[in-house]
mmCIF file of C-alpha atoms in Angstrom:
data_model
loop_
_atom_site.group_PDB
_atom_site.id
_atom_site.type_symbol
_atom_site.label_atom_id
_atom_site.label_comp_id
_atom_site.label_asym_id
_atom_site.label_seq_id
_atom_site.Cartn_x
_atom_site.Cartn_y
_atom_site.Cartn_z
ATOM 1 C CA MET A 1 30.129 119.917 150.367
ATOM 2 C CA ARG A 2 31.704 122.881 152.294
ATOM 3 C CA ILE A 3 32.866 125.995 150.495
ATOM 4 C CA PHE A 4 34.573 129.060 151.968
ATOM 5 C CA VAL A 5 33.288 132.299 150.631
ATOM 6 C CA GLU A 6 35.122 135.670 150.907
ATOM 7 C CA ASP A 7 35.795 136.816 147.389
ATOM 8 C CA ILE A 8 33.688 139.795 146.427
ATOM 9 C CA ALA A 9 34.817 140.009 142.767
ATOM 10 C CA ASN A 10 33.698 136.401 142.226
ATOM 11 C CA ILE A 11 30.322 136.443 143.923
ATOM 12 C CA GLY A 12 28.312 133.898 141.935
ATOM 13 C CA SER A 13 31.186 131.619 141.075
ATOM 14 C CA THR A 14 30.614 129.336 144.026
ATOM 15 C CA THR A 15 26.919 129.198 143.245
ATOM 16 C CA LEU A 16 27.568 128.199 139.629
ATOM 17 C CA LYS A 17 30.022 125.503 140.727
ATOM 18 C CA ILE A 18 27.415 124.004 143.080
ATOM 19 C CA LYS A 19 24.623 124.342 140.565
ATOM 20 C CA ASN A 20 26.655 122.573 137.901
ATOM 21 C CA LYS A 21 27.458 119.719 140.319
ATOM 22 C CA LEU A 22 23.782 119.322 141.211
ATOM 23 C CA LYS A 23 22.174 119.630 137.783
ATOM 24 C CA ASP A 24 22.375 115.865 137.162
ATOM 25 C CA ILE A 25 20.985 115.125 140.646
ATOM 26 C CA VAL A 26 18.120 117.663 140.757
ATOM 27 C CA SER A 27 15.639 116.847 137.982
ATOM 28 C CA ARG A 28 13.214 119.733 138.529
ATOM 29 C CA PRO A 29 14.508 122.825 136.687
ATOM 30 C CA ASP A 30 12.481 125.210 138.879
ATOM 31 C CA ALA A 31 14.020 123.685 142.046
ATOM 32 C CA LEU A 32 17.491 124.111 140.586
ATOM 33 C CA ARG A 33 16.736 127.766 139.669
ATOM 34 C CA ARG A 34 15.370 128.517 143.166
ATOM 35 C CA LEU A 35 18.418 126.881 144.700
ATOM 36 C CA GLY A 36 20.659 128.935 142.435
ATOM 37 C CA VAL A 37 19.060 132.194 143.477
ATOM 38 C CA CYS A 38 19.182 131.358 147.188
ATOM 39 C CA LEU A 39 22.783 130.266 146.950
ATOM 40 C CA PHE A 40 23.765 133.427 145.087
ATOM 41 C CA GLU A 41 22.107 135.661 147.709
ATOM 42 C CA SER A 42 23.788 133.676 150.492
ATOM 43 C CA GLU A 43 27.152 133.966 148.810
ATOM 44 C CA ALA A 44 26.662 137.709 148.344
ATOM 45 C CA ASN A 45 25.657 138.140 151.973
ATOM 46 C CA LEU A 46 28.744 136.308 153.192
ATOM 47 C CA ALA A 47 31.074 138.264 150.929
ATOM 48 C CA ILE A 48 29.531 141.710 151.610
ATOM 49 C CA HIS A 49 28.373 141.530 155.229
ATOM 50 C CA SER A 50 30.742 139.174 156.989
ATOM 51 C CA THR A 51 34.493 138.656 157.357
ATOM 52 C CA GLY A 52 34.075 135.475 155.382
ATOM 53 C CA GLY A 53 31.994 132.391 155.861
ATOM 54 C CA VAL A 54 31.157 128.844 154.814
ATOM 55 C CA LEU A 55 28.411 127.485 152.648
ATOM 56 C CA GLU A 56 27.537 123.874 153.567
ATOM 57 C CA ILE A 57 25.314 121.943 151.171
ATOM 58 C CA VAL A 58 23.795 118.614 152.069
ATOM 59 C CA VAL A 59 21.890 116.619 149.403
ATOM 60 C CA PHE A 60 18.973 114.464 150.514
ATOM 61 C CA SER A 61 16.755 112.325 148.293
ATOM 62 C CA SER A 62 13.877 114.868 148.502
ATOM 63 C CA LYS A 63 15.582 118.120 149.340
ATOM 64 C CA ILE A 64 18.787 120.140 149.453
ATOM 65 C CA SER A 65 19.725 121.682 152.711
ATOM 66 C CA VAL A 66 22.036 124.681 152.847
ATOM 67 C CA THR A 67 23.754 126.327 155.856
ATOM 68 C CA ALA A 68 25.512 129.643 155.423
ATOM 69 C CA SER A 69 27.526 130.549 158.514
ATOM 70 C CA ASP A 70 30.010 133.260 159.335
ATOM 71 C CA ASN A 71 32.059 134.636 162.227
ATOM 72 C CA GLY A 72 30.347 138.016 162.485
ATOM 73 C CA PRO A 73 29.771 140.877 162.928
ATOM 74 C CA GLY A 74 26.182 139.592 162.970
ATOM 75 C CA ILE A 75 22.774 141.095 162.178
ATOM 76 C CA PRO A 76 21.675 143.528 164.901
ATOM 77 C CA ASP A 77 17.975 143.391 164.033
ATOM 78 C CA ILE A 78 16.728 140.320 162.174
ATOM 79 C CA GLU A 79 13.179 141.673 161.780
ATOM 80 C CA LYS A 80 14.529 144.767 160.024
ATOM 81 C CA ALA A 81 16.847 142.657 157.911
ATOM 82 C CA LEU A 82 13.863 140.782 156.653
ATOM 83 C CA THR A 83 11.980 143.951 155.716
ATOM 84 C CA PRO A 84 11.909 144.475 151.913
ATOM 85 C CA GLY A 85 14.142 147.385 150.938
ATOM 86 C CA PHE A 86 16.094 147.502 154.207
ATOM 87 C CA SER A 87 19.837 147.039 153.728
ATOM 88 C CA THR A 88 23.085 147.777 155.565
ATOM 89 C CA ALA A 89 25.201 147.163 152.483
ATOM 90 C CA PRO A 90 28.114 149.638 152.111
ATOM 91 C CA PRO A 91 28.157 152.150 149.268
ATOM 92 C CA TRP A 92 30.616 150.188 147.181
ATOM 93 C CA ALA A 93 28.255 147.182 147.177
ATOM 94 C CA ARG A 94 25.250 149.347 146.215
ATOM 95 C CA GLU A 95 27.243 150.825 143.291
ATOM 96 C CA LEU A 96 27.608 147.230 141.984
ATOM 97 C CA GLY A 97 23.869 146.650 142.198
ATOM 98 C CA PHE A 98 23.934 144.718 145.498
ATOM 99 C CA GLY A 99 22.282 146.034 148.652
ATOM 100 C CA SER A 100 18.725 146.483 147.381
ATOM 101 C CA GLY A 101 17.436 144.986 150.631
ATOM 102 C CA MET A 102 15.955 141.923 148.823
ATOM 103 C CA GLY A 103 18.506 139.170 149.400
ATOM 104 C CA LEU A 104 17.249 137.535 152.624
ATOM 105 C CA LYS A 105 13.643 138.120 151.459
ATOM 106 C CA ASN A 106 14.387 136.296 148.214
ATOM 107 C CA ILE A 107 15.760 133.333 150.095
ATOM 108 C CA LYS A 108 12.826 133.205 152.498
ATOM 109 C CA ARG A 109 10.312 133.446 149.650
ATOM 110 C CA LEU A 110 11.950 130.848 147.419
ATOM 111 C CA SER A 111 12.877 128.212 150.041
ATOM 112 C CA ASN A 112 10.720 125.537 151.572
ATOM 113 C CA ALA A 113 12.225 126.024 155.007
ATOM 114 C CA PHE A 114 14.052 129.047 156.381
ATOM 115 C CA SER A 115 15.718 129.979 159.640
ATOM 116 C CA LEU A 116 18.045 132.811 160.616
ATOM 117 C CA MET A 117 19.960 133.170 163.847
ATOM 118 C CA SER A 118 22.513 135.897 164.595
ATOM 119 C CA THR A 119 24.668 137.252 167.396
ATOM 120 C CA SER A 120 27.747 139.432 167.277
ATOM 121 C CA ALA A 121 29.744 136.222 167.146
ATOM 122 C CA GLY A 122 28.170 135.208 163.851
ATOM 123 C CA THR A 123 25.142 134.446 161.745
ATOM 124 C CA VAL A 124 23.724 131.059 160.771
ATOM 125 C CA LEU A 125 21.249 131.021 157.894
ATOM 126 C CA LYS A 126 19.636 127.706 157.050
ATOM 127 C CA PHE A 127 17.312 126.979 154.195
ATOM 128 C CA GLU A 128 15.942 123.968 152.290
ATOM 129 C CA ILE A 129 14.793 123.500 148.717
ATOM 130 C CA ALA A 130 12.436 120.637 148.012
ATOM 131 C CA THR A 131 13.612 118.734 144.951
ATOM 132 C CA LEU A 132 10.787 116.237 144.320
ATOM 133 C CA MET B 1 12.924 137.133 118.845
ATOM 134 C CA LYS B 2 16.301 135.502 118.288
ATOM 135 C CA ILE B 3 19.253 136.889 120.255
ATOM 136 C CA ASP B 4 21.318 137.124 117.119
ATOM 137 C CA GLU B 5 18.864 139.619 115.636
ATOM 138 C CA LEU B 6 19.966 142.150 118.290
ATOM 139 C CA SER B 7 23.361 142.472 116.533
ATOM 140 C CA LYS B 8 21.456 143.752 113.471
ATOM 141 C CA ILE B 9 20.158 146.732 115.439
ATOM 142 C CA GLU B 10 22.209 149.861 114.759
ATOM 143 C CA GLY B 11 24.138 150.898 117.837
ATOM 144 C CA PHE B 12 24.147 147.428 119.454
ATOM 145 C CA LYS B 13 27.527 145.670 119.569
ATOM 146 C CA LYS B 14 27.922 141.967 120.354
ATOM 147 C CA LEU B 15 30.877 141.189 122.665
ATOM 148 C CA ALA B 16 30.599 137.562 123.776
ATOM 149 C CA ASP B 17 29.867 135.531 120.678
ATOM 150 C CA ASN B 18 28.788 132.032 121.509
ATOM 151 C CA SER B 19 26.159 129.384 120.776
ATOM 152 C CA ALA B 20 23.519 131.286 122.743
ATOM 153 C CA SER B 21 23.026 133.516 119.697
ATOM 154 C CA GLY B 22 20.625 131.126 118.108
ATOM 155 C CA LYS B 23 18.379 131.085 121.135
ATOM 156 C CA GLU B 24 15.157 133.127 121.463
ATOM 157 C CA PHE B 25 14.343 135.519 124.263
ATOM 158 C CA GLY B 26 10.679 135.732 125.185
ATOM 159 C CA SER B 27 10.795 138.854 127.393
ATOM 160 C CA VAL B 28 12.874 141.785 128.413
ATOM 161 C CA TYR B 29 13.771 142.789 131.990
ATOM 162 C CA ILE B 30 15.338 146.093 132.977
ATOM 163 C CA SER B 31 17.040 146.622 136.315
ATOM 164 C CA ASP B 32 20.416 147.491 137.828
ATOM 165 C CA LEU B 33 19.637 145.852 141.169
ATOM 166 C CA LEU B 34 20.888 142.330 141.184
ATOM 167 C CA SER B 35 18.587 140.926 143.829
ATOM 168 C CA VAL B 36 15.598 142.382 141.972
ATOM 169 C CA VAL B 37 16.696 140.635 138.787
ATOM 170 C CA LEU B 38 17.192 137.420 140.738
ATOM 171 C CA SER B 39 13.684 137.827 142.069
ATOM 172 C CA LYS B 40 11.727 139.071 139.105
ATOM 173 C CA ALA B 41 13.406 138.307 135.748
ATOM 174 C CA GLU B 42 12.036 135.392 133.731
ATOM 175 C CA HIS B 43 14.437 132.705 132.660
ATOM 176 C CA GLY B 44 15.341 132.945 128.992
ATOM 177 C CA CYS B 45 14.849 136.770 128.983
ATOM 178 C CA LEU B 46 17.056 139.562 127.686
ATOM 179 C CA TRP B 47 18.358 141.598 130.710
ATOM 180 C CA ILE B 48 19.080 145.299 130.165
ATOM 181 C CA THR B 49 21.345 146.941 132.734
ATOM 182 C CA ALA B 50 23.969 149.664 133.224
ATOM 183 C CA GLN B 51 25.981 147.283 135.412
ATOM 184 C CA SER B 52 29.016 145.874 133.602
ATOM 185 C CA HIS B 53 31.052 143.951 136.254
ATOM 186 C CA LYS B 54 31.611 140.207 136.380
ATOM 187 C CA ASN B 55 28.850 139.484 138.893
ATOM 188 C CA ILE B 56 26.204 140.168 136.231
ATOM 189 C CA VAL B 57 27.247 136.966 134.464
ATOM 190 C CA GLY B 58 26.734 135.060 137.694
ATOM 191 C CA VAL B 59 23.233 136.539 138.059
ATOM 192 C CA ALA B 60 22.372 135.801 134.421
ATOM 193 C CA SER B 61 23.648 132.246 134.665
ATOM 194 C CA VAL B 62 21.748 131.483 137.866
ATOM 195 C CA LYS B 63 18.498 132.889 136.379
ATOM 196 C CA GLU B 64 19.239 131.201 133.003
ATOM 197 C CA ILE B 65 19.026 134.609 131.293
ATOM 198 C CA SER B 66 19.906 134.276 127.629
ATOM 199 C CA ALA B 67 21.599 137.574 126.989
ATOM 200 C CA ILE B 68 22.631 140.846 128.662
ATOM 201 C CA LEU B 69 22.479 144.268 127.019
ATOM 202 C CA ILE B 70 24.730 146.803 128.809
ATOM 203 C CA VAL B 71 23.497 150.332 128.133
ATOM 204 C CA GLU B 72 24.687 153.894 128.528
ATOM 205 C CA GLY B 73 28.104 153.150 127.068
ATOM 206 C CA PHE B 74 29.373 151.007 130.028
ATOM 207 C CA MET B 75 31.884 148.390 128.965
ATOM 208 C CA PRO B 76 32.518 145.034 130.644
ATOM 209 C CA ASP B 77 36.168 144.073 131.238
ATOM 210 C CA GLY B 78 37.865 141.028 129.626
ATOM 211 C CA ASP B 79 37.194 138.832 132.653
ATOM 212 C CA THR B 80 33.437 139.477 132.340
ATOM 213 C CA ILE B 81 33.456 138.683 128.629
ATOM 214 C CA THR B 82 35.453 135.486 129.203
ATOM 215 C CA LYS B 83 33.014 134.431 131.975
ATOM 216 C CA ALA B 84 30.078 135.122 129.726
ATOM 217 C CA ARG B 85 31.594 132.864 127.039
ATOM 218 C CA GLU B 86 32.169 130.137 129.607
ATOM 219 C CA GLU B 87 28.562 130.370 130.786
ATOM 220 C CA ASN B 88 27.156 130.641 127.206
ATOM 221 C CA ILE B 89 25.552 134.052 127.826
ATOM 222 C CA GLU B 90 25.585 136.659 125.100
ATOM 223 C CA ILE B 91 26.631 140.195 125.919
ATOM 224 C CA PHE B 92 25.774 143.258 123.910
ATOM 225 C CA THR B 93 26.683 146.864 124.606
ATOM 226 C CA THR B 94 25.241 150.158 123.393
ATOM 227 C CA GLU B 95 25.703 153.882 124.015
ATOM 228 C CA LEU B 96 21.880 154.187 124.088
ATOM 229 C CA SER B 97 19.690 154.346 127.235
ATOM 230 C CA ALA B 98 17.497 151.421 128.327
ATOM 231 C CA PHE B 99 14.409 153.282 127.053
ATOM 232 C CA GLU B 100 15.895 153.963 123.622
ATOM 233 C CA SER B 101 17.199 150.376 123.416
ATOM 234 C CA VAL B 102 13.795 148.872 124.152
ATOM 235 C CA LYS B 103 12.153 151.098 121.531
ATOM 236 C CA LEU B 104 14.617 149.742 118.943
ATOM 237 C CA ILE B 105 14.021 146.138 120.061
ATOM 238 C CA LEU B 106 10.247 146.538 119.832
ATOM 239 C CA LYS B 107 10.639 148.166 116.439
ATOM 240 C CA LYS B 108 12.849 145.351 115.226
ATOM 241 C CA ASN B 109 10.270 142.777 116.447
ATOM 242 C CA GLY B 110 7.467 144.652 114.667
ATOM 243 C CA ASP B 111 5.800 145.742 117.919
ATOM 244 C CA LEU B 112 6.181 149.491 117.211
#
């Protein structure tokens, strides 16, 4: 499943569509909730911090693998980006309650596998949620 | 406490009437930061916030939050209410602060 994300007003809509599609496949409610949170954070990051990106979801028998990729501008300092409370979100996003500097940290904490690579050409975030 | 009982509290107004009203909420979580709610709120809770835009419904749905109480007189737009109905999430509004709202909820529940 590949979904293009760029719509700020509808952050969360893509997550809910995916979650609804997977609710009959993923039997563990806690896994589905963790997946939902990680997808929401990924969707928000793509909409706020990039010029638009793609969420790619692959369903395996024991896990769900997600790749969120974009075309830039990239994360200058990944270590800082993973520090709780650090955020480069613009003021408009903070006014809406985004930009608390917890998004990537939430994904890392809730996922069973996590990787983040970024250059000025784009960012690729990968995470997995175990479903068994 | 049942969600529907919130509509009996003076100053609370129910906006997105749906079948979630009969559900119970076991805890209350207060925050305006969406990622903090995503991280810390318990599923099935009542979420109190001053945010009123459509993204709050997405957060509530992802976390399986039963109801949202929007405080300080902020009002959600029609799209937000429609989305809440679609996702079966109850929305209440009040002119009161989060602190005053919680006091009334505790009082209604017999905890104060």
